[in-house]
């Protein structure tokens, strides 16, 4: 059980076979995406709308992405985004100026580190960052599926100096495809 869930009294996401989302995160972190995929599909059957299912849906989307099934990843990413927006309590870390936080997020975004498995506690502790990671991933998948209008809409929702390079690059690409 994740430490934040214990503190809040919430249970981890569990599938019908008793496999938790924490176990799935460990499988994904060690590169065992096939086993993680089966476990995540089992967990998703419960269909809960609790915040612990943010990482479940995001990680299931990553499995589809790893398999090259981009269109199948979209419902998972969209569900994760819907769930994270329900608990969003974003703080303005940057306050319009470059800070250490802003510089670190620029580096993470440039390195596409948002395509890493998401631990269950992450969206509960860092809701704003989790939402941004899901949006960045969705933009990339929308573009791979030739859904440029949806990509442009999400691109416009990213605010803050840490996204200026990301937005400029993606905005130019979207405009050139239109």
PDB file of C-alpha atoms in Angstrom:
ATOM      1  CA  UNK A   1       0.000   0.000   0.000  1.00  0.00           C
ATOM      2  CA  UNK A   2       1.332   3.436  -0.872  1.00  0.00           C
ATOM      3  CA  UNK A   3       2.212   5.707   2.033  1.00  0.00           C
ATOM      4  CA  UNK A   4      -0.225   8.435   0.996  1.00  0.00           C
ATOM      5  CA  UNK A   5      -3.121   5.989   0.762  1.00  0.00           C
ATOM      6  CA  UNK A   6      -2.403   4.742   4.247  1.00  0.00           C
ATOM      7  CA  UNK A   7      -2.431   8.312   5.533  1.00  0.00           C
ATOM      8  CA  UNK A   8      -5.762   9.046   3.846  1.00  0.00           C
ATOM      9  CA  UNK A   9      -7.290   5.667   4.676  1.00  0.00           C
ATOM     10  CA  UNK A  10      -7.735   4.892   0.976  1.00  0.00           C
ATOM     11  CA  UNK A  11      -7.113   1.461  -0.448  1.00  0.00           C
ATOM     12  CA  UNK A  12      -4.852   0.882  -3.415  1.00  0.00           C
ATOM     13  CA  UNK A  13      -6.447  -0.092  -6.697  1.00  0.00           C
ATOM     14  CA  UNK A  14      -6.853  -3.874  -6.658  1.00  0.00           C
ATOM     15  CA  UNK A  15      -7.821  -6.286  -9.402  1.00  0.00           C
ATOM     16  CA  UNK A  16      -9.985  -9.372  -9.074  1.00  0.00           C
ATOM     17  CA  UNK A  17      -6.828 -11.477  -8.599  1.00  0.00           C
ATOM     18  CA  UNK A  18      -5.588  -9.341  -5.686  1.00  0.00           C
ATOM     19  CA  UNK A  19      -2.833  -7.618  -7.654  1.00  0.00           C
ATOM     20  CA  UNK A  20      -2.431  -4.000  -6.565  1.00  0.00           C
ATOM     21  CA  UNK A  21      -1.409  -0.994  -8.602  1.00  0.00           C
ATOM     22  CA  UNK A  22       1.779  -0.819  -6.512  1.00  0.00           C
ATOM     23  CA  UNK A  23       2.782  -4.274  -7.773  1.00  0.00           C
ATOM     24  CA  UNK A  24       1.999  -3.193 -11.337  1.00  0.00           C
ATOM     25  CA  UNK A  25       4.242  -0.139 -10.945  1.00  0.00           C
ATOM     26  CA  UNK A  26       7.083  -2.452  -9.886  1.00  0.00           C
ATOM     27  CA  UNK A  27       6.471  -4.688 -12.913  1.00  0.00           C
ATOM     28  CA  UNK A  28       6.537  -1.710 -15.284  1.00  0.00           C
ATOM     29  CA  UNK A  29       9.616  -0.214 -13.657  1.00  0.00           C
ATOM     30  CA  UNK A  30      11.448  -3.482 -14.286  1.00  0.00           C
ATOM     31  CA  UNK A  31      10.295  -3.579 -17.929  1.00  0.00           C
ATOM     32  CA  UNK A  32       7.699  -6.355 -17.535  1.00  0.00           C
ATOM     33  CA  UNK A  33       4.999  -4.570 -19.533  1.00  0.00           C
ATOM     34  CA  UNK A  34       3.151  -7.729 -20.672  1.00  0.00           C
ATOM     35  CA  UNK A  35       2.526  -8.853 -17.082  1.00  0.00           C
ATOM     36  CA  UNK A  36       1.663  -5.295 -16.071  1.00  0.00           C
ATOM     37  CA  UNK A  37      -0.796  -5.016 -18.974  1.00  0.00           C
ATOM     38  CA  UNK A  38      -2.733  -8.112 -17.870  1.00  0.00           C
ATOM     39  CA  UNK A  39      -2.829  -6.941 -14.254  1.00  0.00           C
ATOM     40  CA  UNK A  40      -3.921  -3.413 -15.218  1.00  0.00           C
ATOM     41  CA  UNK A  41      -6.708  -4.743 -17.458  1.00  0.00           C
ATOM     42  CA  UNK A  42      -7.903  -6.761 -14.450  1.00  0.00           C
ATOM     43  CA  UNK A  43      -7.761  -3.735 -12.126  1.00  0.00           C
ATOM     44  CA  UNK A  44      -9.596  -1.504 -14.626  1.00  0.00           C
ATOM     45  CA  UNK A  45     -12.500  -4.009 -14.643  1.00  0.00           C
ATOM     46  CA  UNK A  46     -13.433  -2.610 -11.221  1.00  0.00           C
ATOM     47  CA  UNK A  47     -14.033   0.683 -13.031  1.00  0.00           C
ATOM     48  CA  UNK A  48     -13.723   2.895  -9.980  1.00  0.00           C
ATOM     49  CA  UNK A  49     -13.554   6.655 -10.291  1.00  0.00           C
ATOM     50  CA  UNK A  50     -11.351   7.128  -7.236  1.00  0.00           C
ATOM     51  CA  UNK A  51      -8.087   9.062  -7.510  1.00  0.00           C
ATOM     52  CA  UNK A  52      -6.007   5.877  -7.197  1.00  0.00           C
ATOM     53  CA  UNK A  53      -7.252   4.939 -10.672  1.00  0.00           C
ATOM     54  CA  UNK A  54      -5.430   7.907 -12.240  1.00  0.00           C
ATOM     55  CA  UNK A  55      -2.145   6.004 -12.273  1.00  0.00           C
ATOM     56  CA  UNK A  56      -3.898   2.754 -13.271  1.00  0.00           C
ATOM     57  CA  UNK A  57      -5.358   4.360 -16.402  1.00  0.00           C
ATOM     58  CA  UNK A  58      -2.139   6.241 -17.209  1.00  0.00           C
ATOM     59  CA  UNK A  59      -0.017   3.113 -16.821  1.00  0.00           C
ATOM     60  CA  UNK A  60      -2.431   1.050 -18.934  1.00  0.00           C
ATOM     61  CA  UNK A  61      -2.101   3.732 -21.628  1.00  0.00           C
ATOM     62  CA  UNK A  62       1.699   3.412 -21.440  1.00  0.00           C
ATOM     63  CA  UNK A  63       1.363  -0.341 -22.044  1.00  0.00           C
ATOM     64  CA  UNK A  64      -0.722   0.336 -25.156  1.00  0.00           C
ATOM     65  CA  UNK A  65       1.828   2.952 -26.289  1.00  0.00           C
ATOM     66  CA  UNK A  66       4.710   0.484 -25.790  1.00  0.00           C
ATOM     67  CA  UNK A  67       2.777  -2.001 -27.962  1.00  0.00           C
ATOM     68  CA  UNK A  68       2.222   0.652 -30.656  1.00  0.00           C
ATOM     69  CA  UNK A  69      -1.557   0.631 -30.063  1.00  0.00           C
ATOM     70  CA  UNK A  70      -1.891   4.410 -29.869  1.00  0.00           C
ATOM     71  CA  UNK A  71      -5.645   4.635 -30.474  1.00  0.00           C
ATOM     72  CA  UNK A  72      -6.290   2.094 -27.709  1.00  0.00           C
ATOM     73  CA  UNK A  73      -4.296   4.287 -25.308  1.00  0.00           C
ATOM     74  CA  UNK A  74      -6.564   7.311 -25.847  1.00  0.00           C
ATOM     75  CA  UNK A  75      -9.539   6.244 -23.661  1.00  0.00           C
ATOM     76  CA  UNK A  76      -7.133   5.400 -20.825  1.00  0.00           C
ATOM     77  CA  UNK A  77      -5.343   8.762 -21.054  1.00  0.00           C
ATOM     78  CA  UNK A  78      -8.628  10.651 -21.329  1.00  0.00           C
ATOM     79  CA  UNK A  79      -9.993   8.817 -18.254  1.00  0.00           C
ATOM     80  CA  UNK A  80      -6.803   9.600 -16.298  1.00  0.00           C
ATOM     81  CA  UNK A  81      -7.106  13.274 -17.264  1.00  0.00           C
ATOM     82  CA  UNK A  82     -10.766  13.376 -16.196  1.00  0.00           C
ATOM     83  CA  UNK A  83      -9.917  11.819 -12.825  1.00  0.00           C
ATOM     84  CA  UNK A  84      -6.909  14.054 -12.147  1.00  0.00           C
ATOM     85  CA  UNK A  85      -8.949  17.170 -12.947  1.00  0.00           C
ATOM     86  CA  UNK A  86     -11.448  16.119 -10.265  1.00  0.00           C
ATOM     87  CA  UNK A  87      -8.780  16.398  -7.569  1.00  0.00           C
ATOM     88  CA  UNK A  88      -6.688  19.159  -9.094  1.00  0.00           C
ATOM     89  CA  UNK A  89      -5.439  21.652  -6.580  1.00  0.00           C
ATOM     90  CA  UNK A  90      -2.643  23.199  -8.586  1.00  0.00           C
ATOM     91  CA  UNK A  91      -0.264  25.628  -6.991  1.00  0.00           C
ATOM     92  CA  UNK A  92       1.439  28.224  -9.101  1.00  0.00           C
ATOM     93  CA  UNK A  93       5.024  27.181  -8.455  1.00  0.00           C
ATOM     94  CA  UNK A  94       6.478  29.517 -11.028  1.00  0.00           C
ATOM     95  CA  UNK A  95       4.551  32.736 -10.296  1.00  0.00           C
ATOM     96  CA  UNK A  96       5.517  33.976 -13.758  1.00  0.00           C
ATOM     97  CA  UNK A  97       9.267  33.738 -13.267  1.00  0.00           C
ATOM     98  CA  UNK A  98      11.863  31.062 -13.799  1.00  0.00           C
ATOM     99  CA  UNK A  99      12.627  29.159 -10.641  1.00  0.00           C
ATOM    100  CA  UNK A 100      14.428  25.934  -9.813  1.00  0.00           C
ATOM    101  CA  UNK A 101      11.054  24.189 -10.132  1.00  0.00           C
ATOM    102  CA  UNK A 102      10.520  25.687 -13.594  1.00  0.00           C
ATOM    103  CA  UNK A 103      13.995  24.678 -14.746  1.00  0.00           C
ATOM    104  CA  UNK A 104      13.526  21.114 -13.496  1.00  0.00           C
ATOM    105  CA  UNK A 105      10.111  20.803 -15.212  1.00  0.00           C
ATOM    106  CA  UNK A 106      11.610  22.139 -18.488  1.00  0.00           C
ATOM    107  CA  UNK A 107      14.242  19.396 -18.289  1.00  0.00           C
ATOM    108  CA  UNK A 108      11.661  16.695 -17.468  1.00  0.00           C
ATOM    109  CA  UNK A 109       9.402  17.795 -20.329  1.00  0.00           C
ATOM    110  CA  UNK A 110      12.305  17.947 -22.803  1.00  0.00           C
ATOM    111  CA  UNK A 111      13.435  14.459 -21.781  1.00  0.00           C
ATOM    112  CA  UNK A 112       9.883  13.094 -22.086  1.00  0.00           C
ATOM    113  CA  UNK A 113      10.140  11.733 -18.564  1.00  0.00           C
ATOM    114  CA  UNK A 114       6.350  11.894 -18.426  1.00  0.00           C
ATOM    115  CA  UNK A 115       6.387   8.611 -20.386  1.00  0.00           C
ATOM    116  CA  UNK A 116       7.491   6.714 -17.300  1.00  0.00           C
ATOM    117  CA  UNK A 117       5.166   4.557 -15.172  1.00  0.00           C
ATOM    118  CA  UNK A 118       3.223   6.613 -12.635  1.00  0.00           C
ATOM    119  CA  UNK A 119       3.262   5.466  -9.005  1.00  0.00           C
ATOM    120  CA  UNK A 120      -0.128   5.473  -7.301  1.00  0.00           C
ATOM    121  CA  UNK A 121       0.822   8.263  -4.866  1.00  0.00           C
ATOM    122  CA  UNK A 122       2.133  10.650  -7.545  1.00  0.00           C
ATOM    123  CA  UNK A 123      -1.196  12.127  -8.715  1.00  0.00           C
ATOM    124  CA  UNK A 124      -2.365  12.450  -5.125  1.00  0.00           C
ATOM    125  CA  UNK A 125       0.770  14.281  -3.993  1.00  0.00           C
ATOM    126  CA  UNK A 126       1.654  16.174  -7.185  1.00  0.00           C
ATOM    127  CA  UNK A 127      -1.718  16.641  -8.849  1.00  0.00           C
ATOM    128  CA  UNK A 128      -0.638  19.520 -11.089  1.00  0.00           C
ATOM    129  CA  UNK A 129       2.418  17.659 -12.369  1.00  0.00           C
ATOM    130  CA  UNK A 130       0.397  14.483 -12.949  1.00  0.00           C
ATOM    131  CA  UNK A 131      -2.180  16.448 -14.936  1.00  0.00           C
ATOM    132  CA  UNK A 132       0.563  18.056 -17.034  1.00  0.00           C
ATOM    133  CA  UNK A 133       2.218  14.668 -17.684  1.00  0.00           C
ATOM    134  CA  UNK A 134      -1.097  13.206 -18.830  1.00  0.00           C
ATOM    135  CA  UNK A 135      -1.783  16.222 -21.081  1.00  0.00           C
ATOM    136  CA  UNK A 136       1.707  16.068 -22.642  1.00  0.00           C
ATOM    137  CA  UNK A 137       1.279  12.345 -23.310  1.00  0.00           C
ATOM    138  CA  UNK A 138      -2.211  12.884 -24.758  1.00  0.00           C
ATOM    139  CA  UNK A 139      -0.915  15.617 -27.084  1.00  0.00           C
ATOM    140  CA  UNK A 140       1.691  13.212 -28.449  1.00  0.00           C
ATOM    141  CA  UNK A 141      -0.820  10.401 -28.944  1.00  0.00           C
ATOM    142  CA  UNK A 142      -3.421  12.697 -30.521  1.00  0.00           C
ATOM    143  CA  UNK A 143      -0.737  13.777 -32.990  1.00  0.00           C
ATOM    144  CA  UNK A 144       0.233  10.159 -33.753  1.00  0.00           C
ATOM    145  CA  UNK A 145      -3.461   9.422 -34.427  1.00  0.00           C
ATOM    146  CA  UNK A 146      -3.803  12.527 -36.672  1.00  0.00           C
ATOM    147  CA  UNK A 147      -6.162  14.247 -34.222  1.00  0.00           C
ATOM    148  CA  UNK A 148      -4.438  17.631 -34.524  1.00  0.00           C
ATOM    149  CA  UNK A 149      -7.498  19.621 -33.399  1.00  0.00           C
ATOM    150  CA  UNK A 150      -7.596  17.775 -30.081  1.00  0.00           C
ATOM    151  CA  UNK A 151      -3.814  18.177 -29.713  1.00  0.00           C
ATOM    152  CA  UNK A 152      -4.078  21.932 -30.328  1.00  0.00           C
ATOM    153  CA  UNK A 153      -6.868  22.259 -27.756  1.00  0.00           C
ATOM    154  CA  UNK A 154      -4.826  20.554 -25.061  1.00  0.00           C
ATOM    155  CA  UNK A 155      -1.691  22.460 -26.023  1.00  0.00           C
ATOM    156  CA  UNK A 156      -3.533  25.700 -25.309  1.00  0.00           C
ATOM    157  CA  UNK A 157      -4.365  24.468 -21.784  1.00  0.00           C
ATOM    158  CA  UNK A 158      -0.694  24.269 -20.728  1.00  0.00           C
ATOM    159  CA  UNK A 159       0.300  27.435 -18.900  1.00  0.00           C
ATOM    160  CA  UNK A 160       3.558  28.616 -17.400  1.00  0.00           C
ATOM    161  CA  UNK A 161       7.090  29.384 -18.518  1.00  0.00           C
ATOM    162  CA  UNK A 162       8.120  25.736 -18.263  1.00  0.00           C
ATOM    163  CA  UNK A 163       5.989  24.970 -21.325  1.00  0.00           C
ATOM    164  CA  UNK A 164       7.130  27.756 -23.655  1.00  0.00           C
ATOM    165  CA  UNK A 165       9.599  25.604 -25.653  1.00  0.00           C
ATOM    166  CA  UNK A 166       7.262  22.603 -25.691  1.00  0.00           C
ATOM    167  CA  UNK A 167       4.323  24.729 -26.851  1.00  0.00           C
ATOM    168  CA  UNK A 168       6.325  26.542 -29.520  1.00  0.00           C
ATOM    169  CA  UNK A 169       7.657  23.312 -31.047  1.00  0.00           C
ATOM    170  CA  UNK A 170       4.278  21.557 -30.993  1.00  0.00           C
ATOM    171  CA  UNK A 171       2.340  24.634 -32.103  1.00  0.00           C
ATOM    172  CA  UNK A 172       4.559  25.020 -35.197  1.00  0.00           C
ATOM    173  CA  UNK A 173       4.136  21.338 -36.054  1.00  0.00           C
ATOM    174  CA  UNK A 174       0.354  21.477 -35.648  1.00  0.00           C
ATOM    175  CA  UNK A 175       0.125  24.648 -37.797  1.00  0.00           C
ATOM    176  CA  UNK A 176       2.243  23.064 -40.538  1.00  0.00           C
ATOM    177  CA  UNK A 177      -0.067  20.036 -40.652  1.00  0.00           C
ATOM    178  CA  UNK A 178      -3.259  22.094 -40.845  1.00  0.00           C
TER     179      UNK A 178
END
